[in-house]
Tab-separated table of C-alpha atoms in Angstrom:
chain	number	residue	atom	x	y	z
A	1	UNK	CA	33.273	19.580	3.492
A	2	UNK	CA	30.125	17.428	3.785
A	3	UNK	CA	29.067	16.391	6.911
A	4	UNK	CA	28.510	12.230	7.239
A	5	UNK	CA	27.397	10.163	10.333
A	6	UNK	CA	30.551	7.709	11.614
A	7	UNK	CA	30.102	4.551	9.042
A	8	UNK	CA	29.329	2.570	12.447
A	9	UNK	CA	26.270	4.805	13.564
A	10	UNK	CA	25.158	5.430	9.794
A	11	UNK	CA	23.570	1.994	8.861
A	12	UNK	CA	21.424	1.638	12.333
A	13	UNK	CA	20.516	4.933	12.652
A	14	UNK	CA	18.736	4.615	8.806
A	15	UNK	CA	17.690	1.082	9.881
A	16	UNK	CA	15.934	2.865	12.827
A	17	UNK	CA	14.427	5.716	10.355
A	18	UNK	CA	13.314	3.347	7.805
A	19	UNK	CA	11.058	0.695	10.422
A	20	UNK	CA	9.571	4.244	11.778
A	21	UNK	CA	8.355	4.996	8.601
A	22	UNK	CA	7.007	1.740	8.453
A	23	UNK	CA	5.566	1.835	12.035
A	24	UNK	CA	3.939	5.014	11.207
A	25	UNK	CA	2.409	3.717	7.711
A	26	UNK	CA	4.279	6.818	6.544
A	27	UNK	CA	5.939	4.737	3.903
A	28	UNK	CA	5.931	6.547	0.205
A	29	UNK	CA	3.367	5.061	-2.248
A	30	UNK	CA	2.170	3.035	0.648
A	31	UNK	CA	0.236	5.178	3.118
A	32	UNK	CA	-3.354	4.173	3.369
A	33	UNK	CA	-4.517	7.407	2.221
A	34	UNK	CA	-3.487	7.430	-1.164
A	35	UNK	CA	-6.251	6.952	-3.888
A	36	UNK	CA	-4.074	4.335	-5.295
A	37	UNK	CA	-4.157	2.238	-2.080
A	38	UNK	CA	-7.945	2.683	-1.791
A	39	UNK	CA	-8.674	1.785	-5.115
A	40	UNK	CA	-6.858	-1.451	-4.459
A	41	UNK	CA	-8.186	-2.145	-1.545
A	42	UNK	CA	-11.865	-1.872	-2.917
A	43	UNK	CA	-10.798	-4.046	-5.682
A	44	UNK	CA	-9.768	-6.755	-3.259
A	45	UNK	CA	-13.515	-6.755	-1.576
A	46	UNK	CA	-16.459	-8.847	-3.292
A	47	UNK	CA	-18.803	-6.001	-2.701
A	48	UNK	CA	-17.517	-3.622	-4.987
A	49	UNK	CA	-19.499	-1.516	-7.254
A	50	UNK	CA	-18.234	0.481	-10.500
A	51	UNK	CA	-19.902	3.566	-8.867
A	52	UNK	CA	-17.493	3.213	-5.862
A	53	UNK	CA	-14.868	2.756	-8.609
A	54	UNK	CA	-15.974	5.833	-10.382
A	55	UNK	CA	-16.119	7.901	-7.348
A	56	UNK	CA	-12.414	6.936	-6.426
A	57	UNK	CA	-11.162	7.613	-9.693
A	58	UNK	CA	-12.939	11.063	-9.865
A	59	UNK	CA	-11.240	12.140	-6.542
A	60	UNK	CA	-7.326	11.876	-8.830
A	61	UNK	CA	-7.470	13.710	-12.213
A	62	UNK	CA	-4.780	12.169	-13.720
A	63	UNK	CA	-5.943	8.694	-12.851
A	64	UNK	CA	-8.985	9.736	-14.833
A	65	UNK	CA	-7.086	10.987	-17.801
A	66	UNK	CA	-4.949	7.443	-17.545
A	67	UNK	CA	-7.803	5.822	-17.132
A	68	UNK	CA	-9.950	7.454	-20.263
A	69	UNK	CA	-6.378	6.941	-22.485
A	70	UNK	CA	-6.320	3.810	-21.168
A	71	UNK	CA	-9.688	2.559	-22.296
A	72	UNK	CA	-9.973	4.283	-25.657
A	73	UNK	CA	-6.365	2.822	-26.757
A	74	UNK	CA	-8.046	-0.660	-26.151
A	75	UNK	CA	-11.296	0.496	-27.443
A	76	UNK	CA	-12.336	-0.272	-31.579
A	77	UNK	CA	-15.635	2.541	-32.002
A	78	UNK	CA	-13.268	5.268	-31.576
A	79	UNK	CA	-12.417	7.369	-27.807
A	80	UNK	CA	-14.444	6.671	-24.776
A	81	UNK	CA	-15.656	9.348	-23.019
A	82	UNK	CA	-17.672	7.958	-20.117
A	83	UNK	CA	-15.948	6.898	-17.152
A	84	UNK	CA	-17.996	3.933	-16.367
A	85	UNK	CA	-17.945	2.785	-19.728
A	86	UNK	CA	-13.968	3.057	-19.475
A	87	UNK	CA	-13.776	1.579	-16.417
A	88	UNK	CA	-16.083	-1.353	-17.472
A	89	UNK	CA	-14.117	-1.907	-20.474
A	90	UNK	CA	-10.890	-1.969	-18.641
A	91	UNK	CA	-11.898	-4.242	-16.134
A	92	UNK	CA	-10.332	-4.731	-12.580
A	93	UNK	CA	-7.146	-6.240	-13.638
A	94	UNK	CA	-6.624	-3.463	-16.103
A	95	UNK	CA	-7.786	-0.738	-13.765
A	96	UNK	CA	-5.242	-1.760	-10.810
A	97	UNK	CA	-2.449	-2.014	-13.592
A	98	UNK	CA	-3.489	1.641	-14.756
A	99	UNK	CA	-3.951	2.997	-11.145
A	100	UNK	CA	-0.530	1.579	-10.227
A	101	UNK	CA	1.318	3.195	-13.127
A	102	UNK	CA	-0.136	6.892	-12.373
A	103	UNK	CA	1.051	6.318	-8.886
A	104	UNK	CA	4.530	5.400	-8.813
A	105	UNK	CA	5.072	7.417	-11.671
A	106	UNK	CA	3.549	10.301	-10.533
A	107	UNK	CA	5.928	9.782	-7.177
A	108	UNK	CA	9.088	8.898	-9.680
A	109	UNK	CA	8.969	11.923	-11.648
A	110	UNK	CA	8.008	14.788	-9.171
A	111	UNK	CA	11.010	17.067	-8.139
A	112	UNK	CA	13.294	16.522	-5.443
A	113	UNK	CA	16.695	15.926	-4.253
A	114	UNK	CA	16.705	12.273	-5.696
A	115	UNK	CA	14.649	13.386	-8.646
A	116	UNK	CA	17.743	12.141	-10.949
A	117	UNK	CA	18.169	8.318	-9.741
A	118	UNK	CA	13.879	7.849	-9.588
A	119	UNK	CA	13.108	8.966	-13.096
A	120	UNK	CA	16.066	6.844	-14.124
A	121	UNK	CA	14.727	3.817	-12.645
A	122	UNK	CA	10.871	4.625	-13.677
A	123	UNK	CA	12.482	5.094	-17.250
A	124	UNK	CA	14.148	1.139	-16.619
A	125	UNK	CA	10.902	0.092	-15.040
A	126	UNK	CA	8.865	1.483	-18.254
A	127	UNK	CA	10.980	0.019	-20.665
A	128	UNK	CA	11.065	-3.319	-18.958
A	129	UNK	CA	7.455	-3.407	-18.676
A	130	UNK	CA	7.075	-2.630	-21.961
A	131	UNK	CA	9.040	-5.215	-23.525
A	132	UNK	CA	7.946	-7.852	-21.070
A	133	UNK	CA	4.155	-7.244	-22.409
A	134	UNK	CA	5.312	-7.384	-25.879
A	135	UNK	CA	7.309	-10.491	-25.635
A	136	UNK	CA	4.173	-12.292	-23.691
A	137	UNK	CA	1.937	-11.550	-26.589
A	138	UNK	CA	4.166	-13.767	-28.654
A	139	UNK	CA	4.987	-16.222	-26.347
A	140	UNK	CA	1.383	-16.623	-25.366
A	141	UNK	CA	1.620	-15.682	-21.745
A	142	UNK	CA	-0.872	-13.169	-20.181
A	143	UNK	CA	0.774	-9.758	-21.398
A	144	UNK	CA	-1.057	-8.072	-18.560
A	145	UNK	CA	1.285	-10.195	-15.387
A	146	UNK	CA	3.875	-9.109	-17.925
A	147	UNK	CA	3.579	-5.995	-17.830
A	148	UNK	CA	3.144	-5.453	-14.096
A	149	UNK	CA	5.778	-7.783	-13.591
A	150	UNK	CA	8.208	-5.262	-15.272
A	151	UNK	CA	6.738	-2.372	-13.961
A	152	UNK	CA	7.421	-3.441	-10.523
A	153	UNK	CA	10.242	-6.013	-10.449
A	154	UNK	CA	12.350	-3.272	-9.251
A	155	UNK	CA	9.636	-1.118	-7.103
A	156	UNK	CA	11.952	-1.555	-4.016
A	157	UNK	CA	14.613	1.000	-5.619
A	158	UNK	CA	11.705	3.767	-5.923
A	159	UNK	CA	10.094	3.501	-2.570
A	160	UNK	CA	13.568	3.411	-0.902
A	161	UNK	CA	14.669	6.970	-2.816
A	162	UNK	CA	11.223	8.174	-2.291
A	163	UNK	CA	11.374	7.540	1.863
A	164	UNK	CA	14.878	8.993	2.011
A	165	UNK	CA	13.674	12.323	0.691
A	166	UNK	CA	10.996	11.832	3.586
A	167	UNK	CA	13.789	11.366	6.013
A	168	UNK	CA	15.674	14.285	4.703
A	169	UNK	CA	12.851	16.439	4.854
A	170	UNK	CA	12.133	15.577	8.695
A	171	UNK	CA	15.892	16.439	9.376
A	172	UNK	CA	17.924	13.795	9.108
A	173	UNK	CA	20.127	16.170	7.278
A	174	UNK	CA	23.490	14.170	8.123
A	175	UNK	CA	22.205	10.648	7.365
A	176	UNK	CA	20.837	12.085	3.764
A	177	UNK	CA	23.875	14.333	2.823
A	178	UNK	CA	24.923	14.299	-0.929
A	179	UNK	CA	26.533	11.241	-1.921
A	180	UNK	CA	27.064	9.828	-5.457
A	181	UNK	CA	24.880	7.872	-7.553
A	182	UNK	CA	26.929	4.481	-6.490
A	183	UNK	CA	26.557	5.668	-3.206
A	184	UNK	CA	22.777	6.024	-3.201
A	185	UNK	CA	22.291	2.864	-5.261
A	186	UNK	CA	24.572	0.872	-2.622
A	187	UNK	CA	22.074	1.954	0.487
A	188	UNK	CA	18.977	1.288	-1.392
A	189	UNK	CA	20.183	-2.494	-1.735
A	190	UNK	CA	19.683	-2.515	1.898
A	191	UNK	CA	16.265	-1.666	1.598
A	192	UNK	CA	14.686	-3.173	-1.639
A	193	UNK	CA	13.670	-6.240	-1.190
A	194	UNK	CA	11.932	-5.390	2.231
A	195	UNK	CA	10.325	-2.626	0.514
A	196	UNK	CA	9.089	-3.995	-2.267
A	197	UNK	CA	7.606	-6.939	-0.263
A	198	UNK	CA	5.941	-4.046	1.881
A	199	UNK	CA	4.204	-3.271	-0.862
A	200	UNK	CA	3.258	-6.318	-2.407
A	201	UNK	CA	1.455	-6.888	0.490
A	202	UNK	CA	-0.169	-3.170	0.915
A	203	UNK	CA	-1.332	-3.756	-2.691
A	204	UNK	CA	-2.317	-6.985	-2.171
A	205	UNK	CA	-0.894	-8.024	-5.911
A	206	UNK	CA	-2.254	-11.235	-7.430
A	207	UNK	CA	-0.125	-14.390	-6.522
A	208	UNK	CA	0.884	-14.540	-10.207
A	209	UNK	CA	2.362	-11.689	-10.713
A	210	UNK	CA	4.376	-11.890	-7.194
A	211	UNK	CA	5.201	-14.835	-8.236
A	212	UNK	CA	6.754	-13.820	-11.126
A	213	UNK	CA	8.858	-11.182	-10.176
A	214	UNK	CA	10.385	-13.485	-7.437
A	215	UNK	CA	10.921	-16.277	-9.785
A	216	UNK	CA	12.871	-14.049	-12.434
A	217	UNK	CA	11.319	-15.558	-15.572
A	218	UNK	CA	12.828	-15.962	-18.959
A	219	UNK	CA	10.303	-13.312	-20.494
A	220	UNK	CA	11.423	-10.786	-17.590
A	221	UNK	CA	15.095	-11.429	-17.916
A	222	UNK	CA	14.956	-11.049	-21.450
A	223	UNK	CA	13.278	-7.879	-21.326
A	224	UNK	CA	15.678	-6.740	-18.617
A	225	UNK	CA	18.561	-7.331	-21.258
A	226	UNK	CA	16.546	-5.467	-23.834
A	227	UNK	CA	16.279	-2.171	-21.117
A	228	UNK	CA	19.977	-3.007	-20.874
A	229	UNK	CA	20.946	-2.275	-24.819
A	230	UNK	CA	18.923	0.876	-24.611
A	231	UNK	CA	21.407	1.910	-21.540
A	232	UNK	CA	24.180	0.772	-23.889
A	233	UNK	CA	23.366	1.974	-27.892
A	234	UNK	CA	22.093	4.721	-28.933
A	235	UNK	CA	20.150	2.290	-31.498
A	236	UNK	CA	19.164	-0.794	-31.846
A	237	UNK	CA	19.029	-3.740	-34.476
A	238	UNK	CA	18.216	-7.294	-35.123
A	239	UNK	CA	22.678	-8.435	-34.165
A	240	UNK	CA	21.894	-6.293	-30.644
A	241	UNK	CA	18.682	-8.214	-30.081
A	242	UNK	CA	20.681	-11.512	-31.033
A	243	UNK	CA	23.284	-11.076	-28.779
A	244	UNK	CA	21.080	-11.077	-25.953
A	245	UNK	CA	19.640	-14.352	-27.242
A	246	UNK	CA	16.442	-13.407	-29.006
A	247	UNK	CA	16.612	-14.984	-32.048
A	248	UNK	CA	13.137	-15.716	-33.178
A	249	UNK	CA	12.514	-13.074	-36.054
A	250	UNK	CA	8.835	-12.404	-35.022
A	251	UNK	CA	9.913	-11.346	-31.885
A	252	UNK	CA	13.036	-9.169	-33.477
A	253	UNK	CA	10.184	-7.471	-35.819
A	254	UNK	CA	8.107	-6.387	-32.840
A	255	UNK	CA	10.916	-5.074	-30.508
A	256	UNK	CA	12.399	-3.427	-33.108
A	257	UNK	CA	9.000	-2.095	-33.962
A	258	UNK	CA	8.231	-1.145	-30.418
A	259	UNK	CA	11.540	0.503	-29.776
A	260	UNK	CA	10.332	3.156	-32.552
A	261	UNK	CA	7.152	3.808	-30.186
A	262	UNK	CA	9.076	3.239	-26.976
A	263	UNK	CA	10.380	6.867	-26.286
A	264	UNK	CA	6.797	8.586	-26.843
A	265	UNK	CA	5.286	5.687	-24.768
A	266	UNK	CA	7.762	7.001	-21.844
A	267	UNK	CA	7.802	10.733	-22.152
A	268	UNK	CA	3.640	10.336	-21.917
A	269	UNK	CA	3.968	8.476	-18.636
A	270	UNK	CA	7.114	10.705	-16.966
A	271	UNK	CA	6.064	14.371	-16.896
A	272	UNK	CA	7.839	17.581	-18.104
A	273	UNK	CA	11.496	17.643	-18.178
A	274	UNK	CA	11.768	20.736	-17.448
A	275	UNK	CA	10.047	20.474	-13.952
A	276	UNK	CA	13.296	20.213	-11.749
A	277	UNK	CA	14.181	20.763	-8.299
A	278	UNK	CA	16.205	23.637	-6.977
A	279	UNK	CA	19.807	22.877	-7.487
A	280	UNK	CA	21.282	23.321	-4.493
A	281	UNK	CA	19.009	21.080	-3.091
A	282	UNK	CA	20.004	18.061	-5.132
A	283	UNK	CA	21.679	15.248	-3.092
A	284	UNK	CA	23.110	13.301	-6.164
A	285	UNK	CA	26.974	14.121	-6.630
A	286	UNK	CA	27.610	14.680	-10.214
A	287	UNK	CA	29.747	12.607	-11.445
A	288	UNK	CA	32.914	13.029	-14.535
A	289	UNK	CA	31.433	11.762	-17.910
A	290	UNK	CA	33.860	9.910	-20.419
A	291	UNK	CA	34.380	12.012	-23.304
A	292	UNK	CA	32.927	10.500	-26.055
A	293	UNK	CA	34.348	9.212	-28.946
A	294	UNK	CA	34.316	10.330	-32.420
A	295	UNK	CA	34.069	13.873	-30.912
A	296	UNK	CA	34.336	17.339	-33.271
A	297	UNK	CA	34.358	19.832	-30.176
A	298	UNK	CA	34.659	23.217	-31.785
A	299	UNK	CA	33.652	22.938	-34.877
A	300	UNK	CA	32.426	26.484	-36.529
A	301	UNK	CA	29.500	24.245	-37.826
A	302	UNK	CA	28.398	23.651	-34.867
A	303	UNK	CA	28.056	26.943	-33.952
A	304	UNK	CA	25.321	27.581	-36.436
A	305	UNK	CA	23.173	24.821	-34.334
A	306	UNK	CA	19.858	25.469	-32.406
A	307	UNK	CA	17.364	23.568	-30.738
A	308	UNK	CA	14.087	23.671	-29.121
A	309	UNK	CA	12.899	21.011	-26.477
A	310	UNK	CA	8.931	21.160	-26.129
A	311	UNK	CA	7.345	21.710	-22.761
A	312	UNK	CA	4.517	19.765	-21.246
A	313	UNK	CA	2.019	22.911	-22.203
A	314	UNK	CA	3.468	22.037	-25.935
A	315	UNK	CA	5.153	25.676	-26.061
A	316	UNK	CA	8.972	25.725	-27.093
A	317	UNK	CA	12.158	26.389	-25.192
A	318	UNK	CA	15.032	27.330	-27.412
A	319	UNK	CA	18.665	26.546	-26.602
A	320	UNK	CA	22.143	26.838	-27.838
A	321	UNK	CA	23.876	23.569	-28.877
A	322	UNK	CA	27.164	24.289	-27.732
A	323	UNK	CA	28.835	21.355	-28.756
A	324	UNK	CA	27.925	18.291	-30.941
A	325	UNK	CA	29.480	14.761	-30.788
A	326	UNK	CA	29.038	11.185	-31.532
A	327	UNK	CA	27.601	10.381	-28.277
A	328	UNK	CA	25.932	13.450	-27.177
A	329	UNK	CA	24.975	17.252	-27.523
A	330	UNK	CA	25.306	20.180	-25.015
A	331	UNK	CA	22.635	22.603	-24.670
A	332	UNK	CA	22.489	25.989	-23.315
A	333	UNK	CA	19.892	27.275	-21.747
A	334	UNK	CA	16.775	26.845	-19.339
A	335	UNK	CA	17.411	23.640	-16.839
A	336	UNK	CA	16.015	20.356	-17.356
A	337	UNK	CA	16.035	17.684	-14.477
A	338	UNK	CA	18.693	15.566	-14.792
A	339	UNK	CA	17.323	11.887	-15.606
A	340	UNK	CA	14.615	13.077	-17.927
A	341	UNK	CA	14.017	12.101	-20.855
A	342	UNK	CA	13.150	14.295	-23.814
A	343	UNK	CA	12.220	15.574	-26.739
A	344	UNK	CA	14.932	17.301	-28.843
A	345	UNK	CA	14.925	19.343	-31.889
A	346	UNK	CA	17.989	20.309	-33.270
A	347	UNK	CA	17.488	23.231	-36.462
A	348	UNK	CA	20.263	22.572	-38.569
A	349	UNK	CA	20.635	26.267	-40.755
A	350	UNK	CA	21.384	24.681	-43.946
A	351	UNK	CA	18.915	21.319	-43.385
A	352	UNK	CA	15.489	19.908	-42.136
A	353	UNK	CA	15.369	20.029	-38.291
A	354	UNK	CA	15.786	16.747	-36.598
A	355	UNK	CA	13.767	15.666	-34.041
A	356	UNK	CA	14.973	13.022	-31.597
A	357	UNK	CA	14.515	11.771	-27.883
A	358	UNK	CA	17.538	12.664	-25.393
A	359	UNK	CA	18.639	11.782	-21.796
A	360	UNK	CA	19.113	14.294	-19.702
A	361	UNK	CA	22.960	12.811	-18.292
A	362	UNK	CA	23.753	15.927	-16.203
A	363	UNK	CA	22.643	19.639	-15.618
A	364	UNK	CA	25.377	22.647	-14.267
A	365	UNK	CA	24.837	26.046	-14.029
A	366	UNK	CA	26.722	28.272	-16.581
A	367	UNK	CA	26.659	31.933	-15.609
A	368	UNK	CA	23.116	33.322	-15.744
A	369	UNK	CA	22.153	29.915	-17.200
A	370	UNK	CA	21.882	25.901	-17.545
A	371	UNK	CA	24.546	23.991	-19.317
A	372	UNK	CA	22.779	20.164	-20.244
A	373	UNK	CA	24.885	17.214	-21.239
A	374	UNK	CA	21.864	14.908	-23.238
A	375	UNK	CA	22.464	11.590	-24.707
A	376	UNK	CA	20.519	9.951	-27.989
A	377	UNK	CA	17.884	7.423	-26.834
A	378	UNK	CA	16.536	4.483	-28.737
A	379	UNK	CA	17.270	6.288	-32.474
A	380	UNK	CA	15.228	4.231	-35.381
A	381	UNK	CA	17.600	4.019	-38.282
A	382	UNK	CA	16.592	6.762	-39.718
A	383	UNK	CA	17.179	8.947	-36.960
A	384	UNK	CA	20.443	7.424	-36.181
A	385	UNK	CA	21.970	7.697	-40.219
A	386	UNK	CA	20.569	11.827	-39.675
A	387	UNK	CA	22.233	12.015	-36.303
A	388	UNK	CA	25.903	10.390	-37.952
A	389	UNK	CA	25.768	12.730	-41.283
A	390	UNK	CA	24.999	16.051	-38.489
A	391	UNK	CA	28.050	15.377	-36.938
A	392	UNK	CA	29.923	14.639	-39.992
A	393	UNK	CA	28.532	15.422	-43.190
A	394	UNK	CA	31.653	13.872	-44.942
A	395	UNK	CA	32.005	10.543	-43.510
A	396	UNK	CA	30.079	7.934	-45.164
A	397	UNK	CA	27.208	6.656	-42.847
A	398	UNK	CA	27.218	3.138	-41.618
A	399	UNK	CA	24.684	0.779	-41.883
A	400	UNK	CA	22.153	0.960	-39.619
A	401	UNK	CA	22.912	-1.850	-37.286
A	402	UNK	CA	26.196	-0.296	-36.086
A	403	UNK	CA	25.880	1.313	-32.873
A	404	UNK	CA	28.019	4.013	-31.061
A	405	UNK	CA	29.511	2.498	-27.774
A	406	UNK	CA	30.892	4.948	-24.719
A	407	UNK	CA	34.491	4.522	-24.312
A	408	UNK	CA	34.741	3.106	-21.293
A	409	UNK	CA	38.570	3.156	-21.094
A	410	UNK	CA	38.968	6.943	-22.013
A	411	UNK	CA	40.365	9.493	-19.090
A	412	UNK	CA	40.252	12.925	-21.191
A	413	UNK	CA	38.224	15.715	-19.542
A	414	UNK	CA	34.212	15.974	-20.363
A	415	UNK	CA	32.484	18.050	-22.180
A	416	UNK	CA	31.518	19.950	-19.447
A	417	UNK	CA	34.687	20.002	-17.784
A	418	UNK	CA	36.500	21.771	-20.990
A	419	UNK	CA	33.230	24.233	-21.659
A	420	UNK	CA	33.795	24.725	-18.004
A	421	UNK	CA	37.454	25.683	-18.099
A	422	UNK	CA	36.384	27.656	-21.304
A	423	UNK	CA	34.837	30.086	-19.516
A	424	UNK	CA	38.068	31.390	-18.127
A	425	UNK	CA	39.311	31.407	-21.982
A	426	UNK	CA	39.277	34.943	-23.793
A	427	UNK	CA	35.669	35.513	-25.424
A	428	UNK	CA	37.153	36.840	-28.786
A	429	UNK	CA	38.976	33.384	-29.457
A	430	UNK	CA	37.438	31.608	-32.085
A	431	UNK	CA	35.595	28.600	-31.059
A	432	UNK	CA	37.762	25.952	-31.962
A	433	UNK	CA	40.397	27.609	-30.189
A	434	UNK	CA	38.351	27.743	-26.790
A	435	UNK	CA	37.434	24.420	-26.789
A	436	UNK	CA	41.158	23.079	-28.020
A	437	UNK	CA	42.625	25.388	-25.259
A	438	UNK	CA	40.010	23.971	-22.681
A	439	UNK	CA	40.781	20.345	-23.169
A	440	UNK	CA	44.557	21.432	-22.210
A	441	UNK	CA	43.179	22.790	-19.085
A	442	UNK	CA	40.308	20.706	-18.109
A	443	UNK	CA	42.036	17.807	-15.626
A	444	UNK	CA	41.987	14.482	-16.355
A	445	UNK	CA	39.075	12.326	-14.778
A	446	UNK	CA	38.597	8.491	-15.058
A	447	UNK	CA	35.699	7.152	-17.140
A	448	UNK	CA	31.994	6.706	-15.621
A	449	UNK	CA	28.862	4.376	-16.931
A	450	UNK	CA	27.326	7.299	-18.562
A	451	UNK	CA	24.188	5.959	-16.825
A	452	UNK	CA	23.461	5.227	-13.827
A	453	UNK	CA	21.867	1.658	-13.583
């Protein structure tokens, strides 16, 4: 049984642990010593020089390879090479905005025991940002507050996960035992908001841009809702967009148009999914996922189904697709960190492969290897009609602004639970008979948000 601190010492004793790291300047993403910090900090002075700049940037390679992408995206003679030219061409503005992304994404995405809940809220933060830069273009505000509006509206949420991993590691075992996701999420309220005004103030973030993530504006909120459909379809289309009151058809066209790019956009700013942290280690609880609807456990098609999920180094890793359904696939074999997000190719033995961009809902070992629940993630139509005629080649394919929902009222076992109990099935059954016998066995759990913000 886990181990937790009385309820009554709990809170004060993390209060305590928190204002030491504070004290200390020991805060994640805060301490003075990062380049990140520095860099701001030089931007802030009137003396600066694009030398200093260049010698700051030099000192972090992947601020350098941000920084190049950065400037050649925004560039029209083609890539920029030079660092001073793509630091000139960026500007400061840009520069801090660039600088601030490779740092709290770099901290977001690294392994560790909270590895799970921080690239899901760096994936939220991303997609927020995104959207709010798009939408500013259009509604002539400066897409560049926009953007670091979204990035950051929530940067409380990351620095709090980030500095309880620093308290576990310096022994606080008891206050930072495993909890669940709810759990987590309900002591980093008591911690965001201070946080995140820490680090306004470390970063010393134009009064704009503070301003506007305090002030909730309609461009942020409506970009929030827009993260929030991607939480809640599997695809999107112009009635999803309408619902959450965008209705101007300009702005439909270039969220729907951005929503193609969207997953790439992330993957290229969160890492390899398959750099995870030792399981045992992980402090998230996992939690019982709904079964989803529309499922075809079993099916001898199925069977027939591989996959391959590309690495950061671009070689392959092959799995098993152990089970197919309308609202997610299993794969078997290496781990991938739960969270992630990532690309998917499923080989089909009679059809084209199909290529499409998963979350990583939940990881368990399976014998002598890793069993990964993965969820579709912002499908264009054509992806999604592929996706509908793969799991039933029969059924007639709907148009492409239906979406598949989760069934949030469903209590039947998950599909790890019944490849779980399936294990202890015999291993000459066919496998429509292990998985029907496994649902029989599997016990009943109550329904989950499949994610977890």
């Amino acid at each position: 049984m886990l181990a937790f601190v009385p309820v009554a010492e709990g809170p004060q004793l993390l209060d305590r642990a928190v204002d030491s790291l504070r004290a200390r300047g020991e805060l994640p993403l805060l301490a003075n010593e990062g380049v990140t910090a520095r860099l701001l900090a030089l931007l802030a002075r009137d003396d600066w020089s694009v030398a200093d700049l260049g010698a700051l940037v030099r000192s972090d390679q992947a601020l350098v390879v941000a920084v190049l992408h950065a400037a050649s995206s925004a560039a029209s003679g083609g890539a920029v090479e030079s660092l001073r030219v793509a630091i000139t061409r960026l500007g400061t503005r840009r520069l801090a905005r660039v600088a601030l992304g490779v740092s709290v994404g770099r901290r977001a995405c690294a392994p560790g025991p909270l590895q799970a809940l921080r690239l899901t809220a760096w994936r939220e933060a991303l997609a927020t940002a995104l959207v709010s830069q798009t939408l500013a273009k259009r509604r002539g505000e400066d897409a560049g507050d926009a953007y670091l509006i979204g990035l950051l509206a929530n940067i409380g949420v990351t620095i709090a996960l980030c500095a309880f991993e620093e308290l576990r590691a310096e022994g606080l075992d008891e206050l930072m035992a495993s909890r669940s996701a709810a759990a987590w999420l309900a002591l980093v309220e008591r911690y965001q908001i201070l946080l995140a005004d820490e680090a306004f103030r470390c970063w010393k973030l134009p009064p704009q841009v503070v301003r506007g993530i305090g002030s909730r504006s309609a461009t942020l909120e409506d970009a929030r809702r827009v993260a929030g459909l991607l939480r809640q379809h599997t695809s999107l289309g112009e009635a999803e967009l309408s619902a959450t009151g965008i209705t101007d058809s300009a702005e439909q066209r270039e969220l729907l148009a951005l929503v193609r790019n969207l997953p790439r956009m992330i993957a290229a700013m969160s890492g390899d999914p398959h750099e995870t942290y030792e399981h045992s280690g992980l402090l998230v609880l996992a939690p019982a996922a709904p079964r989803a609807t529309g499922a075809r456990e079993g099916d001898a098609q199925h069977a027939r189904l591989t996959a391959s999920v590309p690495r950061g180094n671009g070689d392959l890793e092959r799995y098993d697709v152990m089970q197919l359904t309308s609202e997610c696939l299993l794969l078997l074999g290496a781990p991938l960190a739960q969270g992630a997000l990532a690309r998917v190719v499923i080989e089909p033995a009679d059809d084209e492969p199909l290529s499409m961009w998963v979350n990583v809902v939940s990881v368990a070992p399976r014998d002598d290897s890793w069993l990964a629940e993965v969820v579709p993630f912002a499908l264009d139509p054509e992806t999604a009609a592929r996706w509908r005629r793969l799991i039933d080649p029969t059924k007639k394919p709907p148009s492409t602004q239906d979406t598949l929902f989760i069934d949030g009222d469903d209590s039947g076992a998950s599909p790890l639970e019944i490849l779980g109990a399936a294990q202890h099935a015999s291993a000459t059954q066919a496998p429509s008979r292990v998985a029907s016998n496994a649902r029989k066995e599997a016990p009943p759990r109550r329904s989950w948000l499949r994610r977890l913000f």
